[in-house]
Structure formats: structure tokens, C-alpha cells
PDB file of C-alpha atoms in Angstrom:
ATOM      1  CA  MET A 233       0.000   0.000   0.000  1.00 65.00           C
ATOM      2  CA  SER A 234       2.882   2.365   0.699  1.00 70.00           C
ATOM      3  CA  ASP A 235       3.997   2.036  -2.940  1.00 75.00           C
ATOM      4  CA  ILE A 236       0.541   3.079  -4.125  1.00 73.00           C
ATOM      5  CA  ARG A 237       0.470   5.981  -1.679  1.00 75.00           C
ATOM      6  CA  ASP A 238       3.914   7.149  -2.786  1.00 75.00           C
ATOM      7  CA  ALA A 239       2.974   6.886  -6.467  1.00 75.00           C
ATOM      8  CA  ILE A 240      -0.168   8.982  -6.008  1.00 74.00           C
ATOM      9  CA  GLN A 241       1.678  11.571  -3.951  1.00 72.00           C
ATOM     10  CA  ASP A 242       4.476  11.787  -6.515  1.00 77.00           C
ATOM     11  CA  GLN A 243       1.995  12.407  -9.326  1.00 73.00           C
ATOM     12  CA  VAL A 244       0.238  15.140  -7.354  1.00 74.00           C
ATOM     13  CA  HIS A 245       3.524  16.810  -6.420  1.00 68.00           C
ATOM     14  CA  ARG A 246       4.566  16.875 -10.056  1.00 71.00           C
ATOM     15  CA  LEU A 247       1.202  18.295 -11.075  1.00 68.00           C
ATOM     16  CA  VAL A 248       1.493  21.307  -8.768  1.00 67.00           C
ATOM     17  CA  GLY A 249       5.283  21.611  -8.807  1.00 61.00           C
ATOM     18  CA  PHE A 250       5.574  20.868  -5.102  1.00 63.00           C
ATOM     19  CA  GLY A 251       9.163  20.405  -4.012  1.00 60.00           C
ATOM     20  CA  ASP A 252      10.644  21.675  -7.294  1.00 60.00           C
ATOM     21  CA  GLY A 253      12.227  24.677  -5.623  1.00 57.00           C
ATOM     22  CA  GLY A 254       9.679  27.133  -6.970  1.00 63.00           C
ATOM     23  CA  VAL A 255       8.456  28.132  -3.513  1.00 72.00           C
ATOM     24  CA  ASP A 256      10.251  27.953  -0.176  1.00 76.00           C
ATOM     25  CA  LEU A 257       7.771  27.178   2.600  1.00 80.00           C
ATOM     26  CA  SER A 258      10.237  27.362   5.482  1.00 86.00           C
ATOM     27  CA  ARG A 259       9.607  30.089   8.059  1.00 90.00           C
ATOM     28  CA  PRO A 260      12.022  31.573  10.605  1.00 91.00           C
ATOM     29  CA  PRO A 261      11.055  31.246  14.283  1.00 91.00           C
ATOM     30  CA  GLY A 262       8.306  33.659  15.251  1.00 91.00           C
ATOM     31  CA  ASP A 263       7.228  34.313  11.649  1.00 93.00           C
ATOM     32  CA  ASP A 264       3.735  33.003  10.891  1.00 94.00           C
ATOM     33  CA  GLY A 265       3.643  34.589   7.458  1.00 96.00           C
ATOM     34  CA  LEU A 266       0.681  36.646   6.284  1.00 97.00           C
ATOM     35  CA  PHE A 267      -1.979  34.573   8.055  1.00 97.00           C
ATOM     36  CA  GLY A 268      -0.722  32.025  10.570  1.00 95.00           C
ATOM     37  CA  PRO A 269      -1.825  28.555  11.738  1.00 94.00           C
ATOM     38  CA  ALA A 270      -5.027  29.776  13.403  1.00 96.00           C
ATOM     39  CA  SER A 271      -6.271  31.527  10.261  1.00 98.00           C
ATOM     40  CA  ALA A 272      -9.222  30.573   8.117  1.00 98.00           C
ATOM     41  CA  ALA A 273      -6.913  30.781   5.077  1.00 98.00           C
ATOM     42  CA  TRP A 274      -4.753  27.931   6.395  1.00 96.00           C
ATOM     43  CA  ARG A 275      -7.896  25.875   6.924  1.00 96.00           C
ATOM     44  CA  VAL A 276      -9.597  26.528   3.570  1.00 97.00           C
ATOM     45  CA  HIS A 277      -6.423  26.148   1.513  1.00 96.00           C
ATOM     46  CA  GLY A 278      -5.415  22.929   3.233  1.00 92.00           C
ATOM     47  CA  ASP A 279      -7.423  20.455   1.151  1.00 92.00           C
ATOM     48  CA  PHE A 280      -5.896  19.616  -2.230  1.00 89.00           C
ATOM     49  CA  THR A 281      -9.063  18.203  -3.801  1.00 91.00           C
ATOM     50  CA  ALA A 282     -11.186  21.220  -2.958  1.00 95.00           C
ATOM     51  CA  MET A 283      -8.475  23.647  -4.047  1.00 92.00           C
ATOM     52  CA  MET A 284      -8.079  22.007  -7.442  1.00 90.00           C
ATOM     53  CA  ALA A 285     -11.822  22.046  -8.137  1.00 94.00           C
ATOM     54  CA  GLY A 286     -12.003  25.605  -6.843  1.00 96.00           C
ATOM     55  CA  GLY A 287      -9.113  26.592  -9.106  1.00 93.00           C
ATOM     56  CA  VAL A 288     -10.907  25.225 -12.161  1.00 94.00           C
ATOM     57  CA  ALA A 289     -14.084  27.084 -11.218  1.00 96.00           C
ATOM     58  CA  ALA A 290     -12.107  30.292 -10.593  1.00 96.00           C
ATOM     59  CA  LEU A 291     -10.513  30.199 -14.044  1.00 94.00           C
ATOM     60  CA  LEU A 292     -13.869  29.575 -15.722  1.00 97.00           C
ATOM     61  CA  LEU A 293     -15.424  32.437 -13.802  1.00 98.00           C
ATOM     62  CA  GLN A 294     -12.526  34.852 -14.297  1.00 97.00           C
ATOM     63  CA  MET A 295     -12.490  34.457 -18.076  1.00 97.00           C
ATOM     64  CA  LEU A 296     -16.046  35.789 -18.342  1.00 98.00           C
ATOM     65  CA  HIS A 297     -14.634  39.273 -17.755  1.00 98.00           C
ATOM     66  CA  PRO A 298     -13.385  40.770 -21.057  1.00 98.00           C
ATOM     67  CA  GLY A 299     -10.284  42.241 -19.430  1.00 98.00           C
ATOM     68  CA  ALA A 300      -9.289  39.000 -17.710  1.00 97.00           C
ATOM     69  CA  LEU A 301      -9.934  37.021 -20.891  1.00 97.00           C
ATOM     70  CA  ALA A 302      -7.840  39.434 -22.969  1.00 97.00           C
ATOM     71  CA  GLY A 303      -4.917  39.084 -20.591  1.00 95.00           C
ATOM     72  CA  VAL A 304      -4.955  35.313 -21.049  1.00 93.00           C
ATOM     73  CA  TRP A 305      -5.596  35.514 -24.819  1.00 95.00           C
ATOM     74  CA  ASP A 306      -2.946  38.112 -25.596  1.00 95.00           C
ATOM     75  CA  HIS A 307      -0.234  37.315 -23.074  1.00 92.00           C
ATOM     76  CA  SER A 308      -0.179  33.583 -22.389  1.00 87.00           C
ATOM     77  CA  ASN A 309       0.408  30.310 -24.163  1.00 83.00           C
ATOM     78  CA  PHE A 310      -2.876  28.954 -22.831  1.00 77.00           C
ATOM     79  CA  ARG A 311      -3.348  26.326 -25.551  1.00 77.00           C
ATOM     80  CA  GLN A 312      -0.169  24.480 -24.568  1.00 69.00           C
ATOM     81  CA  ASP A 313       0.401  25.635 -20.995  1.00 71.00           C
ATOM     82  CA  MET A 314      -2.891  25.621 -19.108  1.00 69.00           C
ATOM     83  CA  LEU A 315      -1.465  23.125 -16.627  1.00 70.00           C
ATOM     84  CA  GLY A 316       1.458  25.494 -16.128  1.00 72.00           C
ATOM     85  CA  ARG A 317      -0.981  28.273 -15.289  1.00 75.00           C
ATOM     86  CA  LEU A 318      -2.688  26.066 -12.719  1.00 77.00           C
ATOM     87  CA  ARG A 319       0.710  25.108 -11.286  1.00 78.00           C
ATOM     88  CA  ARG A 320       1.816  28.723 -10.945  1.00 82.00           C
ATOM     89  CA  THR A 321      -1.462  29.659  -9.275  1.00 86.00           C
ATOM     90  CA  ALA A 322      -1.100  26.730  -6.852  1.00 84.00           C
ATOM     91  CA  GLN A 323       2.431  27.785  -5.961  1.00 87.00           C
ATOM     92  CA  PHE A 324       1.393  31.404  -5.423  1.00 92.00           C
ATOM     93  CA  ILE A 325      -1.462  30.411  -3.118  1.00 93.00           C
ATOM     94  CA  SER A 326       0.733  27.934  -1.255  1.00 92.00           C
ATOM     95  CA  GLY A 327       3.560  30.412  -0.772  1.00 92.00           C
ATOM     96  CA  THR A 328       1.416  33.360   0.265  1.00 96.00           C
ATOM     97  CA  THR A 329      -0.665  31.199   2.609  1.00 96.00           C
ATOM     98  CA  TYR A 330       1.964  29.050   4.302  1.00 93.00           C
ATOM     99  CA  GLY A 331       5.306  30.684   3.544  1.00 93.00           C
ATOM    100  CA  ALA A 332       7.311  33.211   5.520  1.00 95.00           C
ATOM    101  CA  THR A 333       6.370  36.871   5.273  1.00 96.00           C
ATOM    102  CA  ALA A 334       9.353  37.567   3.022  1.00 96.00           C
ATOM    103  CA  THR A 335       8.400  34.663   0.745  1.00 94.00           C
ATOM    104  CA  ALA A 336       4.829  35.920   0.424  1.00 96.00           C
ATOM    105  CA  GLU A 337       5.963  39.463  -0.275  1.00 97.00           C
ATOM    106  CA  ALA A 338       8.404  38.267  -2.941  1.00 96.00           C
ATOM    107  CA  LEU A 339       5.642  36.285  -4.661  1.00 95.00           C
ATOM    108  CA  ILE A 340       3.333  39.312  -4.572  1.00 97.00           C
ATOM    109  CA  ASP A 341       6.072  41.523  -6.024  1.00 97.00           C
ATOM    110  CA  ARG A 342       6.687  38.967  -8.773  1.00 95.00           C
ATOM    111  CA  VAL A 343       3.021  38.919  -9.766  1.00 96.00           C
ATOM    112  CA  ARG A 344       2.846  42.699  -9.752  1.00 97.00           C
ATOM    113  CA  SER A 345       5.904  42.881 -12.011  1.00 97.00           C
ATOM    114  CA  ILE A 346       4.248  40.453 -14.438  1.00 95.00           C
ATOM    115  CA  HIS A 347       1.114  42.597 -14.409  1.00 96.00           C
ATOM    116  CA  ASP A 348       3.225  45.568 -15.500  1.00 96.00           C
ATOM    117  CA  ARG A 349       3.692  43.837 -18.862  1.00 95.00           C
ATOM    118  CA  VAL A 350       0.072  42.734 -19.371  1.00 96.00           C
ATOM    119  CA  ALA A 351      -1.883  45.404 -21.218  1.00 97.00           C
ATOM    120  CA  GLY A 352      -3.560  45.862 -24.567  1.00 97.00           C
ATOM    121  CA  THR A 353      -6.798  46.644 -26.330  1.00 97.00           C
ATOM    122  CA  LEU A 354     -10.074  44.726 -26.278  1.00 96.00           C
ATOM    123  CA  PRO A 355     -11.723  43.826 -29.614  1.00 94.00           C
ATOM    124  CA  ASP A 356     -14.018  46.857 -29.231  1.00 94.00           C
ATOM    125  CA  GLY A 357     -11.038  49.186 -28.848  1.00 96.00           C
ATOM    126  CA  THR A 358     -11.232  49.571 -25.070  1.00 96.00           C
ATOM    127  CA  PRO A 359      -7.785  49.559 -23.421  1.00 97.00           C
ATOM    128  CA  TYR A 360      -7.136  47.098 -20.611  1.00 97.00           C
ATOM    129  CA  SER A 361      -4.360  46.596 -18.084  1.00 98.00           C
ATOM    130  CA  ALA A 362      -3.691  43.862 -15.552  1.00 97.00           C
ATOM    131  CA  ASN A 363      -2.889  46.676 -13.110  1.00 97.00           C
ATOM    132  CA  ASP A 364      -6.434  48.042 -13.311  1.00 98.00           C
ATOM    133  CA  PRO A 365      -7.643  47.904  -9.673  1.00 98.00           C
ATOM    134  CA  ALA A 366     -11.191  46.991 -10.727  1.00 98.00           C
ATOM    135  CA  LEU A 367      -9.924  44.095 -12.859  1.00 98.00           C
ATOM    136  CA  LEU A 368      -7.680  42.918 -10.032  1.00 98.00           C
ATOM    137  CA  THR A 369     -10.694  42.943  -7.724  1.00 98.00           C
ATOM    138  CA  TRP A 370     -12.658  40.784 -10.171  1.00 98.00           C
ATOM    139  CA  VAL A 371      -9.861  38.231 -10.478  1.00 98.00           C
ATOM    140  CA  HIS A 372      -9.428  38.130  -6.706  1.00 98.00           C
ATOM    141  CA  VAL A 373     -13.114  37.786  -5.837  1.00 98.00           C
ATOM    142  CA  ALA A 374     -13.740  35.112  -8.461  1.00 98.00           C
ATOM    143  CA  GLU A 375     -10.822  33.117  -7.069  1.00 97.00           C
ATOM    144  CA  VAL A 376     -11.564  33.296  -3.357  1.00 98.00           C
ATOM    145  CA  ALA A 377     -15.307  32.811  -3.861  1.00 98.00           C
ATOM    146  CA  MET A 378     -14.669  29.579  -5.751  1.00 98.00           C
ATOM    147  CA  PHE A 379     -12.034  28.351  -3.277  1.00 98.00           C
ATOM    148  CA  LEU A 380     -14.512  28.879  -0.459  1.00 98.00           C
ATOM    149  CA  ALA A 381     -17.361  27.257  -2.403  1.00 98.00           C
ATOM    150  CA  ALA A 382     -15.160  24.231  -3.070  1.00 98.00           C
ATOM    151  CA  TYR A 383     -14.158  23.917   0.568  1.00 98.00           C
ATOM    152  CA  ARG A 384     -17.789  24.064   1.657  1.00 98.00           C
ATOM    153  CA  ARG A 385     -18.994  21.527  -0.870  1.00 97.00           C
ATOM    154  CA  TYR A 386     -16.144  19.052  -0.989  1.00 96.00           C
ATOM    155  CA  ARG A 387     -14.491  19.305   2.414  1.00 96.00           C
ATOM    156  CA  ASP A 388     -16.562  20.874   5.203  1.00 97.00           C
ATOM    157  CA  PRO A 389     -20.245  21.625   4.484  1.00 96.00           C
ATOM    158  CA  ASP A 390     -20.715  22.641   8.113  1.00 97.00           C
ATOM    159  CA  VAL A 391     -18.144  25.445   8.159  1.00 98.00           C
ATOM    160  CA  SER A 392     -19.804  28.359   9.950  1.00 98.00           C
ATOM    161  CA  GLY A 393     -20.851  31.573   8.302  1.00 98.00           C
ATOM    162  CA  ALA A 394     -18.556  33.497  10.607  1.00 98.00           C
ATOM    163  CA  GLU A 395     -15.584  31.366   9.538  1.00 98.00           C
ATOM    164  CA  GLN A 396     -16.452  31.894   5.874  1.00 98.00           C
ATOM    165  CA  ASP A 397     -16.551  35.651   6.369  1.00 98.00           C
ATOM    166  CA  ARG A 398     -13.269  35.494   8.277  1.00 98.00           C
ATOM    167  CA  TYR A 399     -11.680  33.734   5.303  1.00 98.00           C
ATOM    168  CA  LEU A 400     -12.929  36.364   2.864  1.00 98.00           C
ATOM    169  CA  ALA A 401     -11.712  39.190   5.111  1.00 98.00           C
ATOM    170  CA  GLU A 402      -8.283  37.592   5.468  1.00 98.00           C
ATOM    171  CA  MET A 403      -7.939  37.059   1.755  1.00 98.00           C
ATOM    172  CA  ALA A 404      -9.085  40.606   1.030  1.00 98.00           C
ATOM    173  CA  THR A 405      -5.783  41.773   2.497  1.00 98.00           C
ATOM    174  CA  LEU A 406      -3.941  39.675  -0.096  1.00 98.00           C
ATOM    175  CA  GLY A 407      -6.070  41.111  -2.905  1.00 98.00           C
ATOM    176  CA  GLU A 408      -5.286  44.610  -1.707  1.00 98.00           C
ATOM    177  CA  ARG A 409      -1.549  43.862  -1.625  1.00 98.00           C
ATOM    178  CA  LEU A 410      -1.855  42.914  -5.300  1.00 98.00           C
ATOM    179  CA  GLY A 411      -3.552  46.228  -6.084  1.00 98.00           C
ATOM    180  CA  ALA A 412      -7.258  45.423  -5.849  1.00 98.00           C
ATOM    181  CA  THR A 413      -9.572  48.025  -4.318  1.00 98.00           C
ATOM    182  CA  ASP A 414     -12.982  47.945  -2.623  1.00 97.00           C
ATOM    183  CA  VAL A 415     -12.505  44.216  -2.036  1.00 98.00           C
ATOM    184  CA  PRO A 416     -15.539  42.389  -0.571  1.00 98.00           C
ATOM    185  CA  ARG A 417     -14.874  41.027   2.904  1.00 98.00           C
ATOM    186  CA  SER A 418     -17.995  38.924   3.584  1.00 98.00           C
ATOM    187  CA  ARG A 419     -20.394  36.568   1.820  1.00 98.00           C
ATOM    188  CA  ASN A 420     -23.035  39.292   1.528  1.00 98.00           C
ATOM    189  CA  GLU A 421     -20.525  41.700   0.037  1.00 98.00           C
ATOM    190  CA  VAL A 422     -19.368  39.058  -2.455  1.00 98.00           C
ATOM    191  CA  GLU A 423     -22.942  38.422  -3.596  1.00 98.00           C
ATOM    192  CA  ALA A 424     -23.565  42.154  -3.983  1.00 98.00           C
ATOM    193  CA  TYR A 425     -20.314  42.495  -5.900  1.00 98.00           C
ATOM    194  CA  PHE A 426     -21.239  39.733  -8.351  1.00 98.00           C
ATOM    195  CA  ARG A 427     -24.606  41.390  -8.987  1.00 98.00           C
ATOM    196  CA  SER A 428     -22.885  44.678  -9.735  1.00 98.00           C
ATOM    197  CA  VAL A 429     -20.305  43.166 -12.114  1.00 98.00           C
ATOM    198  CA  ARG A 430     -22.532  40.787 -14.071  1.00 98.00           C
ATOM    199  CA  PRO A 431     -23.532  43.393 -16.715  1.00 98.00           C
ATOM    200  CA  GLN A 432     -19.842  43.694 -17.651  1.00 97.00           C
ATOM    201  CA  LEU A 433     -19.367  39.964 -18.258  1.00 98.00           C
ATOM    202  CA  ARG A 434     -19.337  38.374 -21.693  1.00 97.00           C
ATOM    203  CA  ALA A 435     -18.910  34.980 -23.346  1.00 97.00           C
ATOM    204  CA  ASP A 436     -17.805  34.710 -26.977  1.00 96.00           C
ATOM    205  CA  HIS A 437     -15.747  32.457 -29.247  1.00 96.00           C
ATOM    206  CA  ARG A 438     -12.549  33.418 -27.419  1.00 96.00           C
ATOM    207  CA  THR A 439     -14.060  32.531 -24.053  1.00 97.00           C
ATOM    208  CA  ARG A 440     -15.120  29.167 -25.409  1.00 96.00           C
ATOM    209  CA  GLU A 441     -11.657  28.464 -26.839  1.00 95.00           C
ATOM    210  CA  VAL A 442      -9.907  29.252 -23.566  1.00 94.00           C
ATOM    211  CA  ALA A 443     -12.443  27.162 -21.641  1.00 95.00           C
ATOM    212  CA  ARG A 444     -11.905  24.240 -24.024  1.00 92.00           C
ATOM    213  CA  ALA A 445      -8.150  24.526 -23.540  1.00 90.00           C
ATOM    214  CA  LEU A 446      -8.672  24.285 -19.791  1.00 90.00           C
ATOM    215  CA  MET A 447     -11.073  21.369 -19.878  1.00 88.00           C
ATOM    216  CA  ARG A 448      -9.228  19.368 -22.560  1.00 83.00           C
ATOM    217  CA  GLN A 449      -5.710  19.811 -21.192  1.00 77.00           C
ATOM    218  CA  GLN A 450      -4.135  16.389 -20.894  1.00 71.00           C
ATOM    219  CA  PRO A 451      -2.685  15.431 -17.517  1.00 65.00           C
ATOM    220  CA  ALA A 452       1.019  14.822 -17.130  1.00 63.00           C
ATOM    221  CA  SER A 453       0.258  11.141 -16.504  1.00 66.00           C
ATOM    222  CA  ALA A 454      -2.475   8.962 -17.974  1.00 67.00           C
ATOM    223  CA  THR A 455      -3.109   7.573 -14.500  1.00 66.00           C
ATOM    224  CA  LEU A 456      -4.416  11.005 -13.470  1.00 67.00           C
ATOM    225  CA  ALA A 457      -6.899  11.262 -16.365  1.00 74.00           C
ATOM    226  CA  PRO A 458      -9.975  10.009 -14.457  1.00 80.00           C
ATOM    227  CA  ALA A 459      -9.251  12.265 -11.481  1.00 81.00           C
ATOM    228  CA  ARG A 460      -8.578  15.208 -13.815  1.00 82.00           C
ATOM    229  CA  ALA A 461     -11.935  14.706 -15.539  1.00 88.00           C
ATOM    230  CA  LEU A 462     -13.691  14.547 -12.174  1.00 90.00           C
ATOM    231  CA  MET A 463     -11.906  17.706 -10.950  1.00 90.00           C
ATOM    232  CA  MET A 464     -13.112  19.530 -14.069  1.00 92.00           C
ATOM    233  CA  GLU A 465     -16.682  18.485 -13.429  1.00 94.00           C
ATOM    234  CA  GLY A 466     -16.243  19.358  -9.768  1.00 96.00           C
ATOM    235  CA  GLY A 467     -15.209  22.853 -10.776  1.00 96.00           C
ATOM    236  CA  ILE A 468     -18.078  23.276 -13.234  1.00 96.00           C
ATOM    237  CA  ALA A 469     -20.540  22.229 -10.533  1.00 95.00           C
ATOM    238  CA  LEU A 470     -19.304  25.063  -8.300  1.00 96.00           C
ATOM    239  CA  LEU A 471     -20.081  27.826 -10.777  1.00 97.00           C
ATOM    240  CA  PRO A 472     -23.082  30.067 -10.131  1.00 96.00           C
ATOM    241  CA  ASP A 473     -25.981  29.096 -12.392  1.00 95.00           C
ATOM    242  CA  TRP A 474     -25.612  32.292 -14.439  1.00 97.00           C
ATOM    243  CA  ALA A 475     -21.916  31.647 -15.061  1.00 98.00           C
ATOM    244  CA  ARG A 476     -22.522  28.038 -16.089  1.00 96.00           C
ATOM    245  CA  ALA A 477     -25.232  29.249 -18.488  1.00 96.00           C
ATOM    246  CA  MET A 478     -22.892  31.830 -20.018  1.00 97.00           C
ATOM    247  CA  HIS A 479     -20.373  29.077 -20.702  1.00 97.00           C
ATOM    248  CA  GLY A 480     -23.053  26.791 -22.114  1.00 96.00           C
ATOM    249  CA  LEU A 481     -22.122  24.123 -19.590  1.00 94.00           C
ATOM    250  CA  GLY A 482     -25.567  22.733 -18.951  1.00 87.00           C
ATOM    251  CA  ARG A 483     -25.765  19.630 -16.819  1.00 86.00           C
ATOM    252  CA  SER A 484     -28.593  17.284 -15.806  1.00 83.00           C
ATOM    253  CA  PRO A 485     -30.250  17.641 -12.374  1.00 82.00           C
ATOM    254  CA  ILE A 486     -28.388  14.572 -11.092  1.00 84.00           C
ATOM    255  CA  HIS A 487     -25.009  15.990 -12.097  1.00 83.00           C
ATOM    256  CA  ARG A 488     -24.222  17.780  -8.852  1.00 85.00           C
ATOM    257  CA  PRO A 489     -24.878  14.900  -6.394  1.00 89.00           C
ATOM    258  CA  VAL A 490     -23.029  12.437  -8.649  1.00 92.00           C
ATOM    259  CA  VAL A 491     -20.028  14.742  -8.885  1.00 93.00           C
ATOM    260  CA  ARG A 492     -20.117  15.389  -5.153  1.00 91.00           C
ATOM    261  CA  ALA A 493     -20.038  11.656  -4.454  1.00 94.00           C
ATOM    262  CA  GLY A 494     -17.141  11.183  -6.855  1.00 93.00           C
ATOM    263  CA  MET A 495     -15.244  14.094  -5.344  1.00 92.00           C
ATOM    264  CA  ALA A 496     -15.771  12.630  -1.861  1.00 93.00           C
ATOM    265  CA  GLY A 497     -14.197   9.383  -3.008  1.00 92.00           C
ATOM    266  CA  VAL A 498     -11.239  11.056  -4.712  1.00 87.00           C
ATOM    267  CA  GLY A 499     -10.797  13.390  -1.758  1.00 86.00           C
ATOM    268  CA  SER A 500     -10.580  10.484   0.669  1.00 89.00           C
ATOM    269  CA  VAL A 501      -7.944   8.760  -1.450  1.00 86.00           C
ATOM    270  CA  LEU A 502      -5.868  11.911  -1.874  1.00 83.00           C
ATOM    271  CA  ARG A 503      -6.024  12.807   1.815  1.00 84.00           C
ATOM    272  CA  TRP A 504      -4.787   9.281   2.561  1.00 87.00           C
ATOM    273  CA  ALA A 505      -1.996   9.538  -0.018  1.00 78.00           C
ATOM    274  CA  LEU A 506      -0.790  13.089   0.596  1.00 79.00           C
ATOM    275  CA  THR A 507       1.357  12.668   3.665  1.00 75.00           C
ATOM    276  CA  ASP A 508       3.615  15.531   2.580  1.00 71.00           C
ATOM    277  CA  GLY A 509       2.131  18.808   1.372  1.00 72.00           C
ATOM    278  CA  SER A 510       2.173  22.552   1.905  1.00 77.00           C
ATOM    279  CA  ALA A 511      -0.270  22.626   4.816  1.00 79.00           C
ATOM    280  CA  LYS A 512       1.314  19.664   6.611  1.00 77.00           C
ATOM    281  CA  ARG A 513       4.825  21.036   6.242  1.00 75.00           C
ATOM    282  CA  ALA A 514       3.674  24.418   7.481  1.00 75.00           C
ATOM    283  CA  ARG A 515       2.009  22.978  10.585  1.00 79.00           C
ATOM    284  CA  ALA A 516       5.037  20.833  11.358  1.00 74.00           C
ATOM    285  CA  GLN A 517       7.273  23.899  11.807  1.00 77.00           C
TER     286      GLN A 517
END
């Protein structure tokens, strides 16, 4: 059984680039990083299965904004490197959540420097920039809302409302460090924010192509293909109904409970197999 466990863990580590030197999760004595062991962020970000499904949902939601879509379309190799994008996002979240303060700040500075080079013009002639505070807020809210939704559905359905709001408030500080403004800090504020932004959202042939690239990306190993397919469906199931409709990702009424059952099974296996990960290393310090 240990061979099976090690094989699964090795595949997961390679998928997210864990242990490849991309992020140093060590912390000096007395440095809890941006959040610390008692934070809601450590709790929500600690389950690999939920975070992967949440990451898929976040990308699908983010690309409905014309500015976010243009940044991906114009400035990334999304057709060949969607897994790389997921890996870089995973490393950023891991490092800013569990790493030392200096590590988190370096990762934030790196992202901000990348944003300095991401700008252009939308098809209708409107200029866009990854440094636009409103666009940064959209990307941030879409991400944390889907991470929290995934944690609630696939890890802890009984997490309290107060703990959910605490998570959103903690993560708002990270969004602000990246340049976002007027960041929602509670579930009610997130819902109000989505209502206010929905008129700006669009889905066109470019959205569909980027979404296809995400959902059809082949895993690094054929053994991960079934889990990858389930993670994709797990992410789709998290989307708000209006976002799923914009993507044309209709599913039957039995889709959600079937996916939830499958995700519960995969989650149990992965929690058994992942004896070494970001959250566990962080708590062991």
C-alpha cells in the first residue's frame, strides 16, 4: 500500500510543482507569514481536492470578464500551458498562505511585475491593463469565492458563516496587496459584488476556446486522467448558475450529487496519499 500511496503523492507533487524549488515554505522562528496557523486561510487552503476544483471554477469564472480574458488571450500560451498556469497559481497560493512573510511578499512583487507587462486593447477598442484595480478585484473575488465554495462543498459543508466571512476578510488583504480596491470582505458583500459586475461579463468564441483549452488539457500522466476529468466536473458544478449558463455548460439535475459523491471518493484517497504537502509542512514547523 505504501507504494501506491507514494505513487499517487508523486503524481500530485509533479502536477502542482511541489518540491521543485519554486516556492520555499520554510519560516524563521516567530514568523507566521501573512496569516498564521489559526487563520481561516490555512484551513480553507489545506485540502488539495477542494483547491483544485475551486481553481478550475475560478478560471472559468474569471475568463467571463473581457479584461481577464484578454490578458490570457494576448499574453499567455494557454493552448499548450494551461497546466502550467494552474501550477503557478497553486504555488502562489501555497507560498502566500503558508510561507514566511518575506516569501509571500516576494511572490506578490513577482506577480505585480508580471502585471506591469500585461496590457492591450479589447476587440471593441477599449484599453485594458492587468494593473487596473477593478480588474484585479474581479480576479481576486472570483478566485476566493470559488475556493470557499469548493471547501464548503467538498471538504466541510458545516463550516460556519462566521468562519467563511473570516476567510474572505483575510484574503481581502492579499487582494489589496496585489492592487485590488474595494474588495468584498464577507459573503453578503461578495454576492452584492457579483450582482454589480454581471452586466460587464461576456462569453464569446474566445471565451469558449480558452475554456476548451482548460477542460481538454491532458494530464502529465495517464493515471491522473480520471481524477482530472472529475476535478473539471467538480469545478463546473461550483459555478453560479448564471456563469454556467454563459459558458453553455448545462448539466442534468443529477449531475451535482453524482459529482459530489465522486469528489468525496477522490478526496478520501488523496487525503490518505498526501502525507507531505504545503499545509502539513507548514504545521510541522
